[in-house]
CSV table of C-alpha atoms in Angstrom, one decimal:
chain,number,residue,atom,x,y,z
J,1,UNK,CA,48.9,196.8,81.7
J,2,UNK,CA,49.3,197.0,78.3
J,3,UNK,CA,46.9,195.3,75.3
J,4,UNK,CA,48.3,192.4,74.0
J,5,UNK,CA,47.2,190.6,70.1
J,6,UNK,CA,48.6,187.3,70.4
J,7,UNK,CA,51.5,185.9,67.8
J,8,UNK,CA,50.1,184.2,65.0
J,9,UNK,CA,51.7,180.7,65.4
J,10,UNK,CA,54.4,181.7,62.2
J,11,UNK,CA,53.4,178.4,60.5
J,12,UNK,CA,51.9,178.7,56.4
J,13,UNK,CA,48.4,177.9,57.4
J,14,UNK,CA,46.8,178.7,61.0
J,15,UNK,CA,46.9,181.7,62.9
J,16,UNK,CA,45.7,182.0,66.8
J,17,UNK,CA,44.4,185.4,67.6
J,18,UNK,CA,42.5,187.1,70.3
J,19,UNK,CA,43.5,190.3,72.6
J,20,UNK,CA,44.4,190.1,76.2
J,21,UNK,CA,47.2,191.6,78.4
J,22,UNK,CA,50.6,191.3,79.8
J,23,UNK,CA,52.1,193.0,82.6
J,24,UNK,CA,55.8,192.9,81.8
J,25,UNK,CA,58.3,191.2,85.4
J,26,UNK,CA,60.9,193.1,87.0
J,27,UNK,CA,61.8,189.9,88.5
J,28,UNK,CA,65.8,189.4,87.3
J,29,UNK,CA,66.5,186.1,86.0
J,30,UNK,CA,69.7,184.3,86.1
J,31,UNK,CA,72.0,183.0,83.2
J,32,UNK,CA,74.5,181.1,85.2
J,33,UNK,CA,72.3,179.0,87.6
J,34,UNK,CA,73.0,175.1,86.9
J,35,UNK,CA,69.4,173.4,87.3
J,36,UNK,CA,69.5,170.4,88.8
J,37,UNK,CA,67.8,167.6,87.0
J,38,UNK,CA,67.8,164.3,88.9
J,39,UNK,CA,67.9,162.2,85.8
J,40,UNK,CA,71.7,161.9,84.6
J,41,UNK,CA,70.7,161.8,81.0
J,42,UNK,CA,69.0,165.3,81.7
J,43,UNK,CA,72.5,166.9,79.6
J,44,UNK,CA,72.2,164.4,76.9
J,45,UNK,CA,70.0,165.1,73.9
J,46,UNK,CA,68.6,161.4,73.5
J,47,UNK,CA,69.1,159.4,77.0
J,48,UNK,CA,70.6,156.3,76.7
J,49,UNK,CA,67.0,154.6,77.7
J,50,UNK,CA,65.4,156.2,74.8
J,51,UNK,CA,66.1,154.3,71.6
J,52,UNK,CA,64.3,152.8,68.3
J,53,UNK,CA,63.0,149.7,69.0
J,54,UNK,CA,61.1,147.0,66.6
J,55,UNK,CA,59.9,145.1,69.6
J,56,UNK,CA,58.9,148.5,71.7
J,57,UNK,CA,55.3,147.6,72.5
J,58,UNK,CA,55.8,143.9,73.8
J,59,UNK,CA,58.4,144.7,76.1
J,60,UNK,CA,58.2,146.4,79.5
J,61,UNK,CA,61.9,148.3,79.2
J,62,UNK,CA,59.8,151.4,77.7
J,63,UNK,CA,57.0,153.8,79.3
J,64,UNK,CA,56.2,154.7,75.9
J,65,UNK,CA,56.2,153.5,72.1
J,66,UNK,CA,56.1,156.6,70.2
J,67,UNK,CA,57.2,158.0,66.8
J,68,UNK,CA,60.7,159.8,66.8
J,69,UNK,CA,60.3,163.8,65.7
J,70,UNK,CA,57.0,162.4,63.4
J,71,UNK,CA,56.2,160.0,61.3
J,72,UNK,CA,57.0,161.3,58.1
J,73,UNK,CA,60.6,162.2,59.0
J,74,UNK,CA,61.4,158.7,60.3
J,75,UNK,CA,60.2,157.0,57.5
J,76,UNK,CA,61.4,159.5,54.9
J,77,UNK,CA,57.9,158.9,53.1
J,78,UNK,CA,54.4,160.9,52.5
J,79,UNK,CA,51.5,158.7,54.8
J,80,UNK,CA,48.5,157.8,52.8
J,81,UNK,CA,45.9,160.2,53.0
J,82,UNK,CA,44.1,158.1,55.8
J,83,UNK,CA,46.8,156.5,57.9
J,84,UNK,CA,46.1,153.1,59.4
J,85,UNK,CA,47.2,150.7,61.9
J,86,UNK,CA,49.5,149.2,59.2
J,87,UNK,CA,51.4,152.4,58.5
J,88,UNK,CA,51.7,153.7,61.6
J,89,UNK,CA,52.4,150.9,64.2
J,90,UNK,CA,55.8,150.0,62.5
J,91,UNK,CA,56.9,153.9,63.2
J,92,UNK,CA,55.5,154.0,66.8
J,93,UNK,CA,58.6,151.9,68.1
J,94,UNK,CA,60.4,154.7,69.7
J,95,UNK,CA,60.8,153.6,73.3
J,96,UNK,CA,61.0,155.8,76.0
J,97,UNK,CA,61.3,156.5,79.6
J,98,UNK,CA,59.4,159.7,80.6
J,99,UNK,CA,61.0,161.7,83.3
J,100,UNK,CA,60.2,165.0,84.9
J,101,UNK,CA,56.6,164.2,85.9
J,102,UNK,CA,55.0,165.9,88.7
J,103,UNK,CA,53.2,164.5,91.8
J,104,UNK,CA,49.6,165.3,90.0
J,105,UNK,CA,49.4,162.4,88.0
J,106,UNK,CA,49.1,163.8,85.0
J,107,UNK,CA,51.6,164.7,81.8
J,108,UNK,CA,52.7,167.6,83.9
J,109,UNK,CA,55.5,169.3,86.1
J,110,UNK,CA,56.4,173.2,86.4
J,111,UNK,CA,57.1,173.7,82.7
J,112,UNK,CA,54.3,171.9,80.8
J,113,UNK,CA,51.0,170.5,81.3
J,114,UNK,CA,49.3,168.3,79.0
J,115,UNK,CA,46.1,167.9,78.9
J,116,UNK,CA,42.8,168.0,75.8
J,117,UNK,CA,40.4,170.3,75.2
J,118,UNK,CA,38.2,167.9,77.5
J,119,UNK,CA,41.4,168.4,80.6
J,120,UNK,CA,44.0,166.1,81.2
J,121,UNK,CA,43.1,162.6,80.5
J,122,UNK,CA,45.7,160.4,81.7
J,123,UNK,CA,45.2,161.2,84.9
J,124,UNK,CA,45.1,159.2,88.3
J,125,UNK,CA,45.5,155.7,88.1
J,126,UNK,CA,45.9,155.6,84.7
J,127,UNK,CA,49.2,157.7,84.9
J,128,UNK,CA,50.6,156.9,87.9
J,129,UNK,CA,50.3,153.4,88.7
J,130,UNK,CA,51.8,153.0,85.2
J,131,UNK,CA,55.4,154.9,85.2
J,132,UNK,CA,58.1,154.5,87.7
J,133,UNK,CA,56.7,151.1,89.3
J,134,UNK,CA,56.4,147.8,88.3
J,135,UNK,CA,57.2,146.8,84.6
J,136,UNK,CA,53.9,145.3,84.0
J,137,UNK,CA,52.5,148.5,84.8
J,138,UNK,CA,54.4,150.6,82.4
J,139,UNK,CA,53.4,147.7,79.8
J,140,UNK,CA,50.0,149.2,79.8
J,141,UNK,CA,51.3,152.5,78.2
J,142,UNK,CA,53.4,150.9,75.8
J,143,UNK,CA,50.1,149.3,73.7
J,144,UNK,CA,48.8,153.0,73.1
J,145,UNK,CA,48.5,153.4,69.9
J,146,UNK,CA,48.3,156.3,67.7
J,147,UNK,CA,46.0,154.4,64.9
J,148,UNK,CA,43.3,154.1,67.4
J,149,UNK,CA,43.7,157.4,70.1
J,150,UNK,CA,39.9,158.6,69.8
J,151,UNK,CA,41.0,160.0,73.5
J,152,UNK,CA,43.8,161.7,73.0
J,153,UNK,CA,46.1,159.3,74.8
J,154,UNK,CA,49.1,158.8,72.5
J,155,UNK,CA,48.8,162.2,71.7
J,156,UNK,CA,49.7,163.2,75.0
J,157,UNK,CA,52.3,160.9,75.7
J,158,UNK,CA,53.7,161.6,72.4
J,159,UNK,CA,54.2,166.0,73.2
J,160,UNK,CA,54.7,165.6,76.6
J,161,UNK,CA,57.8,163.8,75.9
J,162,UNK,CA,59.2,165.8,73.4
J,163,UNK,CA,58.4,168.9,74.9
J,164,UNK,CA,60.0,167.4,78.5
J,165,UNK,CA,63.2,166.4,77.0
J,166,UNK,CA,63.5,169.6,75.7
J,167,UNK,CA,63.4,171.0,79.1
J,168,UNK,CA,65.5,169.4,80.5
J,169,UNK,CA,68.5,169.0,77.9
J,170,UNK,CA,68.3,172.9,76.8
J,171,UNK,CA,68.3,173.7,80.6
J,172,UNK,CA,71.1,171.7,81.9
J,173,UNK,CA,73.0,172.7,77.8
J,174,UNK,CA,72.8,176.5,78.0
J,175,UNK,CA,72.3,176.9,81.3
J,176,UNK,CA,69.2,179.1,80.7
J,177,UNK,CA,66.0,178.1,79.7
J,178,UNK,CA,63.7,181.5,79.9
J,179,UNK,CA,60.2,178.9,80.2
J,180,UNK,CA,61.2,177.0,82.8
J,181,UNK,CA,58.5,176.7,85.4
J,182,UNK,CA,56.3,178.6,83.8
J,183,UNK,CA,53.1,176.5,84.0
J,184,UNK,CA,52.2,176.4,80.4
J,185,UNK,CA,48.8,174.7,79.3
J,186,UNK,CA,49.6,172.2,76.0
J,187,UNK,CA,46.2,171.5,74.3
J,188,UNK,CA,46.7,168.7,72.0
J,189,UNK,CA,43.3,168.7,70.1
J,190,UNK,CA,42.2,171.9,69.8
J,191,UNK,CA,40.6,173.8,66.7
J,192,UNK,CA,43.8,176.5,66.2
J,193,UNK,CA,46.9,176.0,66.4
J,194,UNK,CA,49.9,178.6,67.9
J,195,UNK,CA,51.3,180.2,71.3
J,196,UNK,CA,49.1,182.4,73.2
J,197,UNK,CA,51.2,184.6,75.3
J,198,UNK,CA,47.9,186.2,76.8
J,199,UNK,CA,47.0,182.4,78.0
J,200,UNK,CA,50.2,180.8,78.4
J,201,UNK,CA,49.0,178.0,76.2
J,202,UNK,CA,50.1,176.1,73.3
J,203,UNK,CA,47.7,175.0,71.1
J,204,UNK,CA,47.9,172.0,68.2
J,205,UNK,CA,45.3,170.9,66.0
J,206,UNK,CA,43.5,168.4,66.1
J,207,UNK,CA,43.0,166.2,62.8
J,208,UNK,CA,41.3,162.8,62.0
J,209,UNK,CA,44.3,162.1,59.7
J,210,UNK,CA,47.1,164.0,60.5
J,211,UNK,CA,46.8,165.3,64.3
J,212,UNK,CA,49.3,168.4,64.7
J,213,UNK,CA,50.5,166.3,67.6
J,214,UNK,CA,52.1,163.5,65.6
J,215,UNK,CA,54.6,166.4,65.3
J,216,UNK,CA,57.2,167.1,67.9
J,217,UNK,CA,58.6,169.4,65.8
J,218,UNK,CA,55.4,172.1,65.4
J,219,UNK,CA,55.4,171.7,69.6
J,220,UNK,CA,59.1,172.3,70.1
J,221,UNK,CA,58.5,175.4,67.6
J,222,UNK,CA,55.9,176.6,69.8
J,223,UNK,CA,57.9,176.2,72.6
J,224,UNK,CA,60.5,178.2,71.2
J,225,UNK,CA,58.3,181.3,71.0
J,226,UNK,CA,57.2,180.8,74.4
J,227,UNK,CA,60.6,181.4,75.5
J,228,UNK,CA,61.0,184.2,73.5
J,229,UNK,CA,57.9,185.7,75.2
J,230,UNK,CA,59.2,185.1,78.8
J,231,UNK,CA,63.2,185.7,77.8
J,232,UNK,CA,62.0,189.5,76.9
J,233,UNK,CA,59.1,189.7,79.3
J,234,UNK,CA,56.7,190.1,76.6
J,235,UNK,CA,58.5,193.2,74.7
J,236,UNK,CA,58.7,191.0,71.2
J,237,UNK,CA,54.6,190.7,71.5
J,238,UNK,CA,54.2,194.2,70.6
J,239,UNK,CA,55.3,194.7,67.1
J,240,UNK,CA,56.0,198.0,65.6
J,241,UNK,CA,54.1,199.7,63.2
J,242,UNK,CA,57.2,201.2,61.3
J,243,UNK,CA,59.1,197.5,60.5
J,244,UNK,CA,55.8,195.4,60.0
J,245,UNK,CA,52.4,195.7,58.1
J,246,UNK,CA,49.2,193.5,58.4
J,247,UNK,CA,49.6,190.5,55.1
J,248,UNK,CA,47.1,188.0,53.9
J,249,UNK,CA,45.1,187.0,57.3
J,250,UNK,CA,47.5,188.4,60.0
J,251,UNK,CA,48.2,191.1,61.8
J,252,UNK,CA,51.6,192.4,61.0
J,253,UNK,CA,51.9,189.4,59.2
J,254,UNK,CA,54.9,190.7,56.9
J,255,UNK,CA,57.7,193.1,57.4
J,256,UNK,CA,58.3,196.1,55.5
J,257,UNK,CA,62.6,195.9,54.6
J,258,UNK,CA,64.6,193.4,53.5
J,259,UNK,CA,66.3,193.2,57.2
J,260,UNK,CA,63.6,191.7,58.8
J,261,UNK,CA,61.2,192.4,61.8
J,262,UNK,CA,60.4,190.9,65.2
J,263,UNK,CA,57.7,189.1,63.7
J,264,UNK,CA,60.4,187.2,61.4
J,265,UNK,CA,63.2,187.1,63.8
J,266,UNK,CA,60.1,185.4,66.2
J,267,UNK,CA,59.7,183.0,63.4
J,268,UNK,CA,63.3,182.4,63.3
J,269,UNK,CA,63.6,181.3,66.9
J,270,UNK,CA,61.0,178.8,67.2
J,271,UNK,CA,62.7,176.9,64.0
J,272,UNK,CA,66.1,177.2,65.3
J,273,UNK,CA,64.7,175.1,68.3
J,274,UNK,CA,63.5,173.1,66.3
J,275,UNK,CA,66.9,172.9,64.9
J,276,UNK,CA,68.6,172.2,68.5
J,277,UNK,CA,66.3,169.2,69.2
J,278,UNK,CA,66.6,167.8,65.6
J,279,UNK,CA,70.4,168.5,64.5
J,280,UNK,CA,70.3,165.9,62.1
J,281,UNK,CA,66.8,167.1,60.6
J,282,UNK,CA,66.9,171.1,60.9
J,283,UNK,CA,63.5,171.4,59.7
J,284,UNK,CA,59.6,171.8,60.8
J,285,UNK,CA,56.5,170.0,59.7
J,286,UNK,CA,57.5,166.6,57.7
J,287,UNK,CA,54.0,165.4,58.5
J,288,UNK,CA,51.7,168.4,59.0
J,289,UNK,CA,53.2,169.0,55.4
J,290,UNK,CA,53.0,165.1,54.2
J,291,UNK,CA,56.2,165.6,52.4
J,292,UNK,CA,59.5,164.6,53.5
J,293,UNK,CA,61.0,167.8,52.9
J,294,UNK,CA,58.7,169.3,55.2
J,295,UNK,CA,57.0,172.9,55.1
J,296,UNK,CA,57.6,174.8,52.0
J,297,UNK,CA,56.6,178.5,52.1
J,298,UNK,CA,56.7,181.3,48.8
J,299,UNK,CA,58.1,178.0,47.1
J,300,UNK,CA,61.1,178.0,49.6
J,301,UNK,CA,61.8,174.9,52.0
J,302,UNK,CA,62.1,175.9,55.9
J,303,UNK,CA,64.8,173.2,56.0
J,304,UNK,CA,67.9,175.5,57.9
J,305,UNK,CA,70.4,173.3,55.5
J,306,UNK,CA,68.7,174.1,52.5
J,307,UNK,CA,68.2,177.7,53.2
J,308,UNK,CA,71.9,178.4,53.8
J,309,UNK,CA,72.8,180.2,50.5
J,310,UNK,CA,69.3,182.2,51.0
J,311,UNK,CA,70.1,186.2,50.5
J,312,UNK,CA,67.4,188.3,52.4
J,313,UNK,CA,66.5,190.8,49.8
J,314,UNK,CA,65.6,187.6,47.7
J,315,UNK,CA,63.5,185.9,50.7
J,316,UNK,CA,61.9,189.7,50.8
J,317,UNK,CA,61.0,189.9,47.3
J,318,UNK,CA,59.8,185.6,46.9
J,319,UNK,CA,56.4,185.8,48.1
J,320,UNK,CA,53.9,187.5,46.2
J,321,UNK,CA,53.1,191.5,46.0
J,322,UNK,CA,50.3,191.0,48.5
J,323,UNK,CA,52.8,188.5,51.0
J,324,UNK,CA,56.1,190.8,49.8
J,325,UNK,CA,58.4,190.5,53.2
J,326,UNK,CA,56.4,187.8,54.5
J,327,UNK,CA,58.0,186.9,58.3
J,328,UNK,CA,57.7,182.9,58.1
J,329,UNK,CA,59.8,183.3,55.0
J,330,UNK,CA,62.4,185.7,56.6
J,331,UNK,CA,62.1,183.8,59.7
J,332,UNK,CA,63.9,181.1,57.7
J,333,UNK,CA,66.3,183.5,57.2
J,334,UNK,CA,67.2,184.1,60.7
J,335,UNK,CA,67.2,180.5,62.0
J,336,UNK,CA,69.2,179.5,58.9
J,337,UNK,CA,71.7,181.9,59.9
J,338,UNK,CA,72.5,181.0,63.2
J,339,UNK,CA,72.6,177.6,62.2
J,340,UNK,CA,75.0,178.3,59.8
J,341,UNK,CA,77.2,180.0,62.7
J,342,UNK,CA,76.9,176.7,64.6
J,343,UNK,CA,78.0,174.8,62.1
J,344,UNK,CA,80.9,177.1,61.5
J,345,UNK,CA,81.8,177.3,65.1
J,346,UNK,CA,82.0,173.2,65.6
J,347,UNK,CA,84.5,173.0,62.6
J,348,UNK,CA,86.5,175.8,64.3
J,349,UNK,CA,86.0,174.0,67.8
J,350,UNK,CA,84.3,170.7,67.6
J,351,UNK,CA,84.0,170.1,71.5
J,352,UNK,CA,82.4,173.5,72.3
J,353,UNK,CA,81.8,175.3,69.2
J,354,UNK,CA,77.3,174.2,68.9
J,355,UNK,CA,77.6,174.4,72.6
J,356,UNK,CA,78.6,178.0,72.6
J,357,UNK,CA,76.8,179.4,70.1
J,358,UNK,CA,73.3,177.5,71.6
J,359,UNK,CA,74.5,179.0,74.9
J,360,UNK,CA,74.9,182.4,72.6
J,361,UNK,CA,71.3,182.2,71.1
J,362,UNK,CA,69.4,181.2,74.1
J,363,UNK,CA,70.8,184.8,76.0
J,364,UNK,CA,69.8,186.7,73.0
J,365,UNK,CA,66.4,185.9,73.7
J,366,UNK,CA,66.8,188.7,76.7
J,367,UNK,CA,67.5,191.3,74.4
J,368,UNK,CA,65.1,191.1,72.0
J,369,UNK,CA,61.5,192.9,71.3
J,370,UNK,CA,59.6,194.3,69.5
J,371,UNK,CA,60.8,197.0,67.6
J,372,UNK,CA,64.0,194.8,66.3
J,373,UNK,CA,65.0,193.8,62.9
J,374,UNK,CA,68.0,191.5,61.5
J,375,UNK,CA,70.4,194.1,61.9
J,376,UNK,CA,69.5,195.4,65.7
J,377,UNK,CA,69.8,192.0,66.3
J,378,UNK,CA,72.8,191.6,65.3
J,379,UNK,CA,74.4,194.7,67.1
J,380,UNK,CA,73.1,192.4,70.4
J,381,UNK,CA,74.5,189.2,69.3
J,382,UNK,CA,77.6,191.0,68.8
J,383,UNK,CA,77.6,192.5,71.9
J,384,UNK,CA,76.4,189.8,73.9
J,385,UNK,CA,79.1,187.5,72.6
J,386,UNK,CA,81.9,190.5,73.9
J,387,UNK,CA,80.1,189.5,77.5
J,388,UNK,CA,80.0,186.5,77.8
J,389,UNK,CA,82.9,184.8,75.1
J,390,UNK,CA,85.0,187.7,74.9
J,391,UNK,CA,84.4,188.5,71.3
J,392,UNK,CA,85.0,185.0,70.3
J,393,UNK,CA,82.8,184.1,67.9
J,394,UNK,CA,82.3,188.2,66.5
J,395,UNK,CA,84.4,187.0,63.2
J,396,UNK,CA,81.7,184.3,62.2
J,397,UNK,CA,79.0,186.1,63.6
J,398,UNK,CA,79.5,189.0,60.8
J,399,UNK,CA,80.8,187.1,57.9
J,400,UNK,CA,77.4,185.1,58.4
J,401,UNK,CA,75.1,188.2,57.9
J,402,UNK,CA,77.4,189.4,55.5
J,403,UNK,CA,76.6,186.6,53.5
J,404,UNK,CA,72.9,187.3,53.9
J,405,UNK,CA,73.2,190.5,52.6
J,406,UNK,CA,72.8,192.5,55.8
């Protein structure tokens, strides 16, 4: 057994703490095993049965009226600084099926489990006798609303989906999907906000306002990390000492070169998931930030579009002295360049070229831990893409860190 400090949750304002331990598996794990979803939308990153929908909550076609990423992003507007019925009920009109639920009757199955601070609320009648049977019954979940949610309801139809449907369209995509099955606890109202590895809990905070969970974005992020935790069997949780150095409030916080650390390239994964669920918005926390842009951080925007022409030794240097190297910022860095590899590789091959290169990233996860930087990284990536593409993508692989300055 080994001590354990839990990641900080690689956002600009929260960090989750606490010690623990991790015994690391010896159990192998496949990359070629095809999961076998029932639903035939599982491969398809929205199912047709999930669409926007003015008239969501008066018809019984949906499980679910909920917003689509968050709020901010679909309406391409700051909310007022007390949302109200009016604001939000004419953005809760994404309708939706949910899928993948469990015999419990709760938000749950052998990925994720849902639930408050207080346990899992929609529970028991209120859950089961309201999905999969009779269209008046799933009428009763479409009139939750997230204006008036003082238990947590919406909430936890609103991550439970998001976090679902990534399950089961990055599983059946790449063919791997490192969390799968690993009973992870979701807390949607809790006081911190982050991944705990030492738990096996993700945590999002609750708000009056501005509830983290309004956010699919900040859960997918976190769910990135958590399969970066079980894709290296806990190796990236243990930092080293050489590559980072404790910054501002958190524990090896910031990294100490221009190439990076595992703290940063951690960062970089959970916005690149982000990225894989959101292709059309490649960015994290529209509403947790209240701006359409979404999070900014050392002046920089985490948008993966906007940080393309980003050099690392800049992104090093952008924060102040104190935050100098800081890994959310760097993190950009690293999920900016793989996007910009995907982008490249679907002009070279439009069929199979994002396919490949999310295929690509989701085995690199294996690989990683904690002593890595950008450049260790790279000498995987490039290795790994010999294995399993036969060098295929090497070309756009190096030119894209070359462009980085690494």
């Amino acid at each position: 057994m080994k001590n354990l400090r839990l990641i900080p949750m690689l956002l600009a304002i929260f960090i989750l703490v606490g010690c623990g331990s991790f015994e690391a598996s010896n159990k192998s794990r496949s990359r070629t095993f095809k999961y076998d979803f029932a639903s035939q939308s599982a491969a398809q990153l929205i199912p047709s049965s999930d669409k926007l929908d003015a008239s969501c909550s008066s018809k019984t076609d949906y499980d679910a009226c909920l917003f689509q990423k968050n709020p901010v992003a679909q309406s391409k507007a700051a909310l007022p600084a007390s949302p109200t019925a009016q604001t939000l009920d004419p953005l809760q009109v994404y309708g939706v099926r949910l899928t993948g639920l469990d015999d419990s009757g709760s938000l749950s199955n052998g990925t994720v489990k849902v639930e408050t601070l207080k346990g899992a609320l929609l529970t028991g009648q209120t859950l089961s006798q309201s999905v999969g049977q009779s269209s008046s019954q799933n009428f009763r979940l479409t009139r939750l609303k997230a204006s008036a949610d003082s238990t947590q309801q919406f909430n936890q139809l609103m991550i439970y989906y998001w976090l679902n449907r990534s399950v089961e369209y990055l599983s059946v995509r790449t063919n791997y999907l490192p969390a799968l099955n690993q009973n992870i606890r979701v807390i949607v109202d809790d006081e911190l906000a982050g991944w705990s590895p030492r738990t096996k809990s993700i945590h999002l905070k609750r708000s009056s306002t501005n509830p983290m969970a309004w956010s699919a974005d900040l859960a997918v992020h976190f769910f990135g990390l958590a399969n970066l935790h079980f894709a290296s069997q806990g190796a990236i949780d243990f930092p080293s000492s050489a590559k980072h150095r404790s910054c501002g409030l958190k524990n090896a916080g910031c990294c100490t070169q221009a190439i990076g650390c595992a703290r940063a390239i951690a960062s970089g994964v959970g916005d690149y998931f982000v990225g894989m669920m959101f292709p059309d918005k490649p960015s994290v926390g529209e509403t947790w930030a209240n701006k359409p842009e979404g999070l900014t951080h050392c002046g920089m925007n985490r948008d993966l579009n906007a940080a393309a022409g980003r050099k690392a030794q800049a992104v090093f240097e952008g924060c102040t002295a104190a935050m100098k190297g800081d890994a959310i910022a760097l993190g950009t860095i690293y999920a900016s360049i793989w996007w910009e590899i995907r982008k490249t590789a679907t002009k070279v091959s439009p069929d199979a070229g994002a396919l490949e290169i999310d295929t690509l990233f989701m085995n690199h996860l294996d690989d990683l831990d904690g002593s890595d930087d950008f450049k260790t990284a790279f000498s995987k990536i490039r290795a790994l893409d010999n294995r399993i593409f036969q060098g295929r993508h090497i070309s756009i692989i190096e030119t894209e860190f070359r462009n980085r300055g690494l």
